XYZ file of C-alpha atoms in Angstrom:
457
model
C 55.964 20.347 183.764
C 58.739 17.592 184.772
C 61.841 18.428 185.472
C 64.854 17.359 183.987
C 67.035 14.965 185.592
C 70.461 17.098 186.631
C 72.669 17.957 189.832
C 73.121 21.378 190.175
C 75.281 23.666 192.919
C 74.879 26.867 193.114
C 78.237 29.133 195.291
C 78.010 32.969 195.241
C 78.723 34.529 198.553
C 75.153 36.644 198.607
C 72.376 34.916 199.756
C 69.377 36.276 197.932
C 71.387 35.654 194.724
C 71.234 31.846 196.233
C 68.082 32.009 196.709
C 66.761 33.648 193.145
C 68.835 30.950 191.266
C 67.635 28.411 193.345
C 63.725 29.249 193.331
C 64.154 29.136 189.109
C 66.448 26.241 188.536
C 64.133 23.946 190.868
C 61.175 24.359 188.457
C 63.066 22.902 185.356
C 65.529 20.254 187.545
C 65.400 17.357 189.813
C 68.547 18.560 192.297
C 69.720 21.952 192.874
C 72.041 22.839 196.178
C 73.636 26.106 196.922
C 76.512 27.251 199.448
C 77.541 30.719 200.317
C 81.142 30.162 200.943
C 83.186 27.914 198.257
C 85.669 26.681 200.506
C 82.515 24.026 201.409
C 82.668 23.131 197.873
C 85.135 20.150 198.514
C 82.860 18.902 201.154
C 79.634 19.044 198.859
C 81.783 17.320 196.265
C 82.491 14.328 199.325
C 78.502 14.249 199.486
C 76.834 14.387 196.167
C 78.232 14.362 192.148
C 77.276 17.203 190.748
C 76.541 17.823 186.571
C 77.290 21.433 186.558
C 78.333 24.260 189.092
C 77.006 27.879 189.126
C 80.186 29.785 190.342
C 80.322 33.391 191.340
C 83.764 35.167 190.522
C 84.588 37.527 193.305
C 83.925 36.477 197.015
C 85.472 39.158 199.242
C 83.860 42.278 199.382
C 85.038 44.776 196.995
C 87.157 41.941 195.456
C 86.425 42.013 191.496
C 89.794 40.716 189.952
C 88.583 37.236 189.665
C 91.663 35.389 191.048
C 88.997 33.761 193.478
C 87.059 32.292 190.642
C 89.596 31.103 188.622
C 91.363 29.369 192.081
C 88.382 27.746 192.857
C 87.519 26.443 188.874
C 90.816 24.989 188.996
C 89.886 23.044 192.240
C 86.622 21.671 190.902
C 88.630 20.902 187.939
C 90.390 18.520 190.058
C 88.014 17.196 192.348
C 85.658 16.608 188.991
C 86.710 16.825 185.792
C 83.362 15.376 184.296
C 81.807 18.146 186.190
C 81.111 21.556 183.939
C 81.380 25.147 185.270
C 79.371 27.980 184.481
C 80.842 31.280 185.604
C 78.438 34.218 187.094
C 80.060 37.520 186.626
C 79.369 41.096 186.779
C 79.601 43.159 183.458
C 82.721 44.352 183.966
C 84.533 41.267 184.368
C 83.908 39.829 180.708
C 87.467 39.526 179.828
C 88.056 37.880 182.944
C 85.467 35.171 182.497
C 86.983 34.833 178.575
C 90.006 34.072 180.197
C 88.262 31.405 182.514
C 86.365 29.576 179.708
C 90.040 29.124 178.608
C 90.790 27.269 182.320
C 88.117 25.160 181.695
C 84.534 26.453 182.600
C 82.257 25.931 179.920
C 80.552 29.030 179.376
C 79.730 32.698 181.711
C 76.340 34.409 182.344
C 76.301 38.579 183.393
C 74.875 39.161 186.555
C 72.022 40.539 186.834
C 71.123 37.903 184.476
C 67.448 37.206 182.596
C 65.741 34.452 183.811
C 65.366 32.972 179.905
C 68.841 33.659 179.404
C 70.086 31.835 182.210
C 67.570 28.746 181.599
C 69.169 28.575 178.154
C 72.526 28.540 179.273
C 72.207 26.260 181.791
C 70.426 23.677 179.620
C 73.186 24.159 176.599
C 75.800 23.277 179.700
C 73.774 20.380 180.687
C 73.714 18.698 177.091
C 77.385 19.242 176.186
C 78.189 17.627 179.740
C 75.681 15.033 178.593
C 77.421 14.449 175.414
C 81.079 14.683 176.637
C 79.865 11.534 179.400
C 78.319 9.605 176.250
C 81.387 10.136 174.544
C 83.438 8.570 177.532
C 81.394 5.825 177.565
C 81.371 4.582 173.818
C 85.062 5.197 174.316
C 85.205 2.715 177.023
C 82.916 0.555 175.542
C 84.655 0.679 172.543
C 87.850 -0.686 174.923
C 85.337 -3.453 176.284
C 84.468 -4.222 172.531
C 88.395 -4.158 171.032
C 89.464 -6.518 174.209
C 86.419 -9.156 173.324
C 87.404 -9.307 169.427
C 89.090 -12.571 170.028
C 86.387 -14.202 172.016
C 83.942 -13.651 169.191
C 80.445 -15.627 169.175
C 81.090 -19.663 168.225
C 78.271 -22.413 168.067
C 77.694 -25.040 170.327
C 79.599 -27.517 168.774
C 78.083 -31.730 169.038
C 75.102 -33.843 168.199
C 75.010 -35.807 171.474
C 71.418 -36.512 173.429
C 73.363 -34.533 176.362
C 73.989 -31.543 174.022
C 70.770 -31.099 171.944
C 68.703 -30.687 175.392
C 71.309 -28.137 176.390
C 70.770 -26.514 173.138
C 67.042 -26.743 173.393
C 67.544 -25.016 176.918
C 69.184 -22.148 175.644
C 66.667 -21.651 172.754
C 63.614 -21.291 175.902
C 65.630 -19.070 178.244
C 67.776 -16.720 175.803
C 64.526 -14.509 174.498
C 63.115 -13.946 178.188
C 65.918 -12.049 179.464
C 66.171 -14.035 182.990
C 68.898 -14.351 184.995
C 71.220 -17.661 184.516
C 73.352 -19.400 186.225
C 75.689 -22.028 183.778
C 77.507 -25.204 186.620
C 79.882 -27.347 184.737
C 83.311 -28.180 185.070
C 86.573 -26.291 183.661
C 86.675 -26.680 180.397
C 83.357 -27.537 179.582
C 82.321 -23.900 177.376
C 80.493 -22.059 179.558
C 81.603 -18.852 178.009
C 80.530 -20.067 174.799
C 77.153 -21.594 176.468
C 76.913 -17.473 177.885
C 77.411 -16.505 174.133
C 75.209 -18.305 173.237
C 72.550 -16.763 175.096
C 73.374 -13.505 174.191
C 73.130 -14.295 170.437
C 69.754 -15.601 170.754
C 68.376 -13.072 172.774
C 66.847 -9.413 171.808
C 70.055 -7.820 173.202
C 72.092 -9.652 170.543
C 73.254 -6.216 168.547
C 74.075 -5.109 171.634
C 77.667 -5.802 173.541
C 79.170 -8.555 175.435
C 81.213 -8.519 177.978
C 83.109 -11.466 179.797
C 84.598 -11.010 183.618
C 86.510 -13.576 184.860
C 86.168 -12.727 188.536
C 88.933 -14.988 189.612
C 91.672 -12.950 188.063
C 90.275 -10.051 189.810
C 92.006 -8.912 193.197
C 89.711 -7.889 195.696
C 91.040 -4.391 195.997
C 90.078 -3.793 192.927
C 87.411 -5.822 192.554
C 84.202 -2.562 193.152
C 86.377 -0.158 190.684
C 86.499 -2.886 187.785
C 82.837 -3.949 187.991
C 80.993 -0.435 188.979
C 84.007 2.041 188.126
C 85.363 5.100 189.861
C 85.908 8.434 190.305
C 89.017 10.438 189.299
C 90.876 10.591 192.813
C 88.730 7.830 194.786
C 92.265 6.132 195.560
C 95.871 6.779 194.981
C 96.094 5.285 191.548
C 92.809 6.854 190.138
C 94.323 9.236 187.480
C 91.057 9.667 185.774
C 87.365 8.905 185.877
C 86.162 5.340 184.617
C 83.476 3.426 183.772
C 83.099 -0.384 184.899
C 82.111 -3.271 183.243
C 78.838 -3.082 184.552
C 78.147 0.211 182.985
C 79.750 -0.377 180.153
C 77.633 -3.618 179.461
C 74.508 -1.809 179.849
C 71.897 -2.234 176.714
C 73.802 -6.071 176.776
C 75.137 -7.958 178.029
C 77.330 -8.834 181.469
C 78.990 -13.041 181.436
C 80.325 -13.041 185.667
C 82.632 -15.983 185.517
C 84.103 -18.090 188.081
C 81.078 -16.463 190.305
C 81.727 -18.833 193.073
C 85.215 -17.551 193.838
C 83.919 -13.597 195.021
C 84.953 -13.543 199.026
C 81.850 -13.159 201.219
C 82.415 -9.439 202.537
C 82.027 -8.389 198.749
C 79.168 -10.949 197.884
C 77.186 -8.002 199.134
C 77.792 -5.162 196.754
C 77.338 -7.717 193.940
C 74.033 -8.268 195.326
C 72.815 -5.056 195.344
C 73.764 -3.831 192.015
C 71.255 -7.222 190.969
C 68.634 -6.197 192.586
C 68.362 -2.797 192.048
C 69.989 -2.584 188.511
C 72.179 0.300 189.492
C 75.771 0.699 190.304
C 77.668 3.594 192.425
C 81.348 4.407 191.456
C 83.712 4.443 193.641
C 84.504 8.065 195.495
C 80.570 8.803 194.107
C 77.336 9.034 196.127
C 75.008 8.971 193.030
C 73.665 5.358 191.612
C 73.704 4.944 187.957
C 70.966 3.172 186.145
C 72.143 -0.006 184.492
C 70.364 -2.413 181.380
C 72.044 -5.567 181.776
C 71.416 -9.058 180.929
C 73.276 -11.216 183.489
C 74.925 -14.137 182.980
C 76.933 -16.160 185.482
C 78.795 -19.067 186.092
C 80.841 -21.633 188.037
C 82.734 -24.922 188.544
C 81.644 -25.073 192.299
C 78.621 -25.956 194.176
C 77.038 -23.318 195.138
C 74.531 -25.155 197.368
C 77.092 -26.632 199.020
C 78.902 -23.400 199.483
C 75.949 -21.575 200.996
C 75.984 -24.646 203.625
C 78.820 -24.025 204.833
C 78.517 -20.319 205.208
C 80.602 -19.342 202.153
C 78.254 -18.304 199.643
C 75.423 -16.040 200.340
C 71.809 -17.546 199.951
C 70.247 -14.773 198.503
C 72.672 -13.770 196.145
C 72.076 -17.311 194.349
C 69.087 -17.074 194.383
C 69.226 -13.781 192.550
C 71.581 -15.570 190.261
C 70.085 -18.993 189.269
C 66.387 -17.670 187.975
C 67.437 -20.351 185.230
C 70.305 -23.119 185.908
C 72.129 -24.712 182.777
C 74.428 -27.596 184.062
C 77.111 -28.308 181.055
C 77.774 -32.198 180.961
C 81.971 -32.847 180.718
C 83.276 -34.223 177.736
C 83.351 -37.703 178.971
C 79.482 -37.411 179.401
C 78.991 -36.739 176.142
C 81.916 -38.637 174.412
C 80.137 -39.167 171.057
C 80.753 -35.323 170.538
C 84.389 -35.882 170.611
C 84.885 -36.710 166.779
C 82.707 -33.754 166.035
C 84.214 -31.581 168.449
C 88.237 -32.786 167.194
C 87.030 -31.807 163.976
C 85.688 -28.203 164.129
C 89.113 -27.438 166.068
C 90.972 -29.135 163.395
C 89.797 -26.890 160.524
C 90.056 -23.670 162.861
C 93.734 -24.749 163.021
C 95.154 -25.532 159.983
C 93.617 -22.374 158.682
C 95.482 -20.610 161.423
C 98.760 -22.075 161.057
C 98.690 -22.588 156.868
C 98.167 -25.983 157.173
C 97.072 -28.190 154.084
C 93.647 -30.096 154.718
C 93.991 -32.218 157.709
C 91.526 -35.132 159.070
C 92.669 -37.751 161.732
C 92.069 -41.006 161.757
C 89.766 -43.507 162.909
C 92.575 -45.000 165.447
C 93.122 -41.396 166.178
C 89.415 -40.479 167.378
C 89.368 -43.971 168.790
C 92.306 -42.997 171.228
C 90.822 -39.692 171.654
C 87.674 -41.073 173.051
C 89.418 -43.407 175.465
C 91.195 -40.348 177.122
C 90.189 -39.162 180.154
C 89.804 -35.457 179.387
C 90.044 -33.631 182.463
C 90.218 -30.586 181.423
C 87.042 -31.531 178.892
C 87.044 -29.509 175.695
C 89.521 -26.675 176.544
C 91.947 -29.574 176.772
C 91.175 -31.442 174.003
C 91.181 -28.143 171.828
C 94.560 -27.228 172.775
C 95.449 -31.298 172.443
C 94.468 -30.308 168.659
C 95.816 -27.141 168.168
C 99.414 -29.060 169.204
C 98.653 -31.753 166.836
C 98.354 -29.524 163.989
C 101.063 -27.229 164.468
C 103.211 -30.104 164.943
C 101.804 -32.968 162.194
C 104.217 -34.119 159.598
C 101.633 -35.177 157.482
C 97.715 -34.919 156.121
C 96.443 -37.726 158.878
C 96.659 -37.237 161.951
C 97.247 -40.475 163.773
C 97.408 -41.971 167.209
C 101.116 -40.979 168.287
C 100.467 -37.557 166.996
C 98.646 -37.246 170.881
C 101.214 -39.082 172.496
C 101.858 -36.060 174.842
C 98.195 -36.814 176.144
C 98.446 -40.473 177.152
C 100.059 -39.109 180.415
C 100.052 -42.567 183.051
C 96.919 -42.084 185.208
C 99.282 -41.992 187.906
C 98.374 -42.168 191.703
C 99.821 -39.961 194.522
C 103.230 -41.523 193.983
C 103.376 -43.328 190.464
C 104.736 -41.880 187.573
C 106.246 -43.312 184.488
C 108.773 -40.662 184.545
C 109.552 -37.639 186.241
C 108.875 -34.884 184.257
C 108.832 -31.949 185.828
C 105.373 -30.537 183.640
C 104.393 -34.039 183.968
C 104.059 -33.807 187.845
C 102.842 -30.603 188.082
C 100.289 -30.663 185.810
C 98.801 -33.935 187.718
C 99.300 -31.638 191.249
C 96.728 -28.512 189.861
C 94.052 -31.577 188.342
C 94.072 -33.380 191.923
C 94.676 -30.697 194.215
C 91.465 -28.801 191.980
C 89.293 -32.477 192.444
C 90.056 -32.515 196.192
C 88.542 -28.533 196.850
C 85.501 -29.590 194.240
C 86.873 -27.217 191.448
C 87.355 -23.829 194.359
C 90.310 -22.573 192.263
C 91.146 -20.385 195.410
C 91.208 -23.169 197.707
C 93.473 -25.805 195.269
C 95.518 -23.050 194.513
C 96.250 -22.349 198.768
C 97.237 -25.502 198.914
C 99.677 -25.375 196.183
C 101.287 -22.540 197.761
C 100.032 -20.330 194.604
C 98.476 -17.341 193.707
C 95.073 -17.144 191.798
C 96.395 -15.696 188.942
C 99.511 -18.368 188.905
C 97.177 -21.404 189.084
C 94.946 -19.959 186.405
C 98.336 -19.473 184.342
C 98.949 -22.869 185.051
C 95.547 -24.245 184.050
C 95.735 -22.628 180.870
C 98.905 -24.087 179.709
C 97.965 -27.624 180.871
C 94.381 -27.060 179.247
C 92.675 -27.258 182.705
């Protein structure tokens, strides 16, 4: 017969009780531990994550008021609050296991029990505790879902040489569930080149979820993607699942890949390669189903030369590479591309029907678009909020026509102006490493990438 998978402890202070319990349980289930004194409980909690607990009620001799019990179901209460009790209590402590069930345990068995009974009860325990942890996950999946409504699936948008072999990539690699790694500058839709994937792939019912590991500080960075438990460090109020988890059945888009420090390179690693995760303040992996997708505006290669990218973790990461060509590689798109965002627009803000012009799309295609389609969508978006008519014409993107200024040269000395050109060069000089350009400019990460997004970088 196999046994159930399930983590069970066992805590009555007479051994051949212990034993008994033990001897049956271990024919039906994959882990059951026992301890004769519960004040080790907190210790066996430090070591292993238990489903359920057997506890006895009374453990000083001739004790039988149950205070013990109830004590020590509080404290496991605490310690795990996914974890259920199960009360084992002579027959004349009934009311006081009632009262118990009340504190939390999930249901009592009467010593000397039945072996059939106690099977059944045990298994009934098991499910609900199953159910109650499904429950917490669609609820945080449900979170994952609600926060990726605005980021919803959009198409590859242009008809250039460049982007119908990207397309035709996508079309080979999407349905065989490999690992891939998409290189491109900011701004050139990686995200939506991730989508993409996803859509096209046998996981696409299933859920998305983006990371943007730059905005993620690193003391938080093993409870976001793997989770935690309830009390693993001071702010832990409550157990949670990470992204990881919560992506599994779809699946996981790792942005900004390149930016993860070395020392936690590592634990990223190892969740890859054995497609499990272990929460923090846990010592029991979980079984994940992910797809994973990852990019970055660095070289990686270059990187791993110089010691600050681990080998084997791209390797793990770039079964497939997808290299995004920047707008200016692919300028005949830019018409195309001006006028998808122009019709997502003026339905946004109520506008009537708006085109632009040919001397518009000319000027468009002269720009230099650093910040490749992110900036020329929010170059749009600006346009149409503030166009006084149906064209859209040339001066409409005066704001863009910026001087191509050198280290000193400005045609005037406004202040967005001048910072705006600081985050493109200082981001050109580090080779797009968002954590170095941002050093440099005496910022944060999550102040340049503030900064980026309001200058469309």
């Amino acid at each position: 017969m196999a046994k159930s998978k399930g983590n069970l402890l066992i805590v009555d202070d007479d051994d051949m009780i212990l034993l008994s319990a033990q001897l049956l349980l271990e024919q039906y289930y994959t882990e059951v531990r026992k301890i004769n004194n519960p004040t080790q409980i907190e210790e066996a909690f430090k070591e292993h994550t238990f489903d359920l607990v057997l506890l006895d009620m009374n453990f000083k001799q001739g004790e039988t008021s149950g205070n013990e019990g109830l004590q020590w179901l509080e404290r496991i209460k605490e310690i795990s609050p996914s974890t259920n009790v199960l009360l084992m209590t002579a027959y004349g402590e009934v009311d006081i296991a009632v009262e118990a069930m009340k504190k939390g345990a999930i249901d009592f068995i009467v010593k000397p029990w039945q072996n059939e009974k106690l099977i059944v009860t045990v298994q009934n325990a098991l499910k609900l505790a199953s159910q109650e942890k499904r429950v917490k996950q669609l609820e945080i999946r449900e979170q994952a879902i609600s926060s990726n409504i605005d980021n919803e699936y959009r198409e590859m948008i242009g008809s250039s040489a460049a982007m119908k072999g990207i397309q035709n990539m996508i079309s080979k690699v999407a349905p065989t569930d490999a690992d891939v790694l998409i290189l491109g500058e900011n701004g050139t839709g990686k995200e939506v080149a991730a989508r993409a994937l996803h859509k096209k792939s046998g996981r696409a019912k299933e859920i998305f979820i983006a990371v943007d590991l730059g905005t993620i500080p690193e003391h938080l960075f093993e409870s976001e993607l793997f989770g935690h438990k309830k009390g693993a460090f001071t702010d832990a109020k409550e157990e949670r699942i990470g992204r990881f988890e919560a992506a599994s059945g779809g699946t996981i888009f790792l942005d900004e890949i390149g930016n993860i420090p070395l020392h936690l390179q590592s634990k990223l690693l190892t969740v890859l390669q054995r497609r499990q995760i272990t929460k923090v303040g846990d010592n029991t992996p979980t079984d994940i189903d992910v797809r994973v997708i990852c990019a970055t505006n660095m070289n990686l290669q270059e990187a791993v030369n110089n010691g600050d990218f681990r080998e084997d973790l791209l390797y793990r990461i770039n079964t497939v590479e997808i290299d995004l060509p920047s707008l200016k590689e692919r300028i005949e798109d830019t018409a195309e591309l001006a006028d998808h965002f122009l019709k997502k627009y003026e339905k946004k803000y109520h506008k009537n029907a708006l085109s632009i012009s040919k001397e518009a799309i000319g000027a468009l295609k002269k720009h230099s678009w650093p910040g490749n389609i992110r900036e020329l969508q929010h170059a749009v978006e600006r346009a149409a909020i503030l166009a006084e008519h149906d064209v859209l014409n040339a001066s409409d993107f005066a704001f863009l026509r910026r001087t191509e200024a050198s280290n000193s040269e400005f045609d005037n000395f406004n202040l967005e102006n001048i910072e705006a050109w600081a985050i493109k060069n200082a981001i050109k000089k580090h080779n797009g490493n968002i954590s170095h350009a941002a050093k440099e400019l005496g910022l944060s990460r999550g102040a340049m990438y503030r900064r980026m997004e309001k200058y469309g970088l």
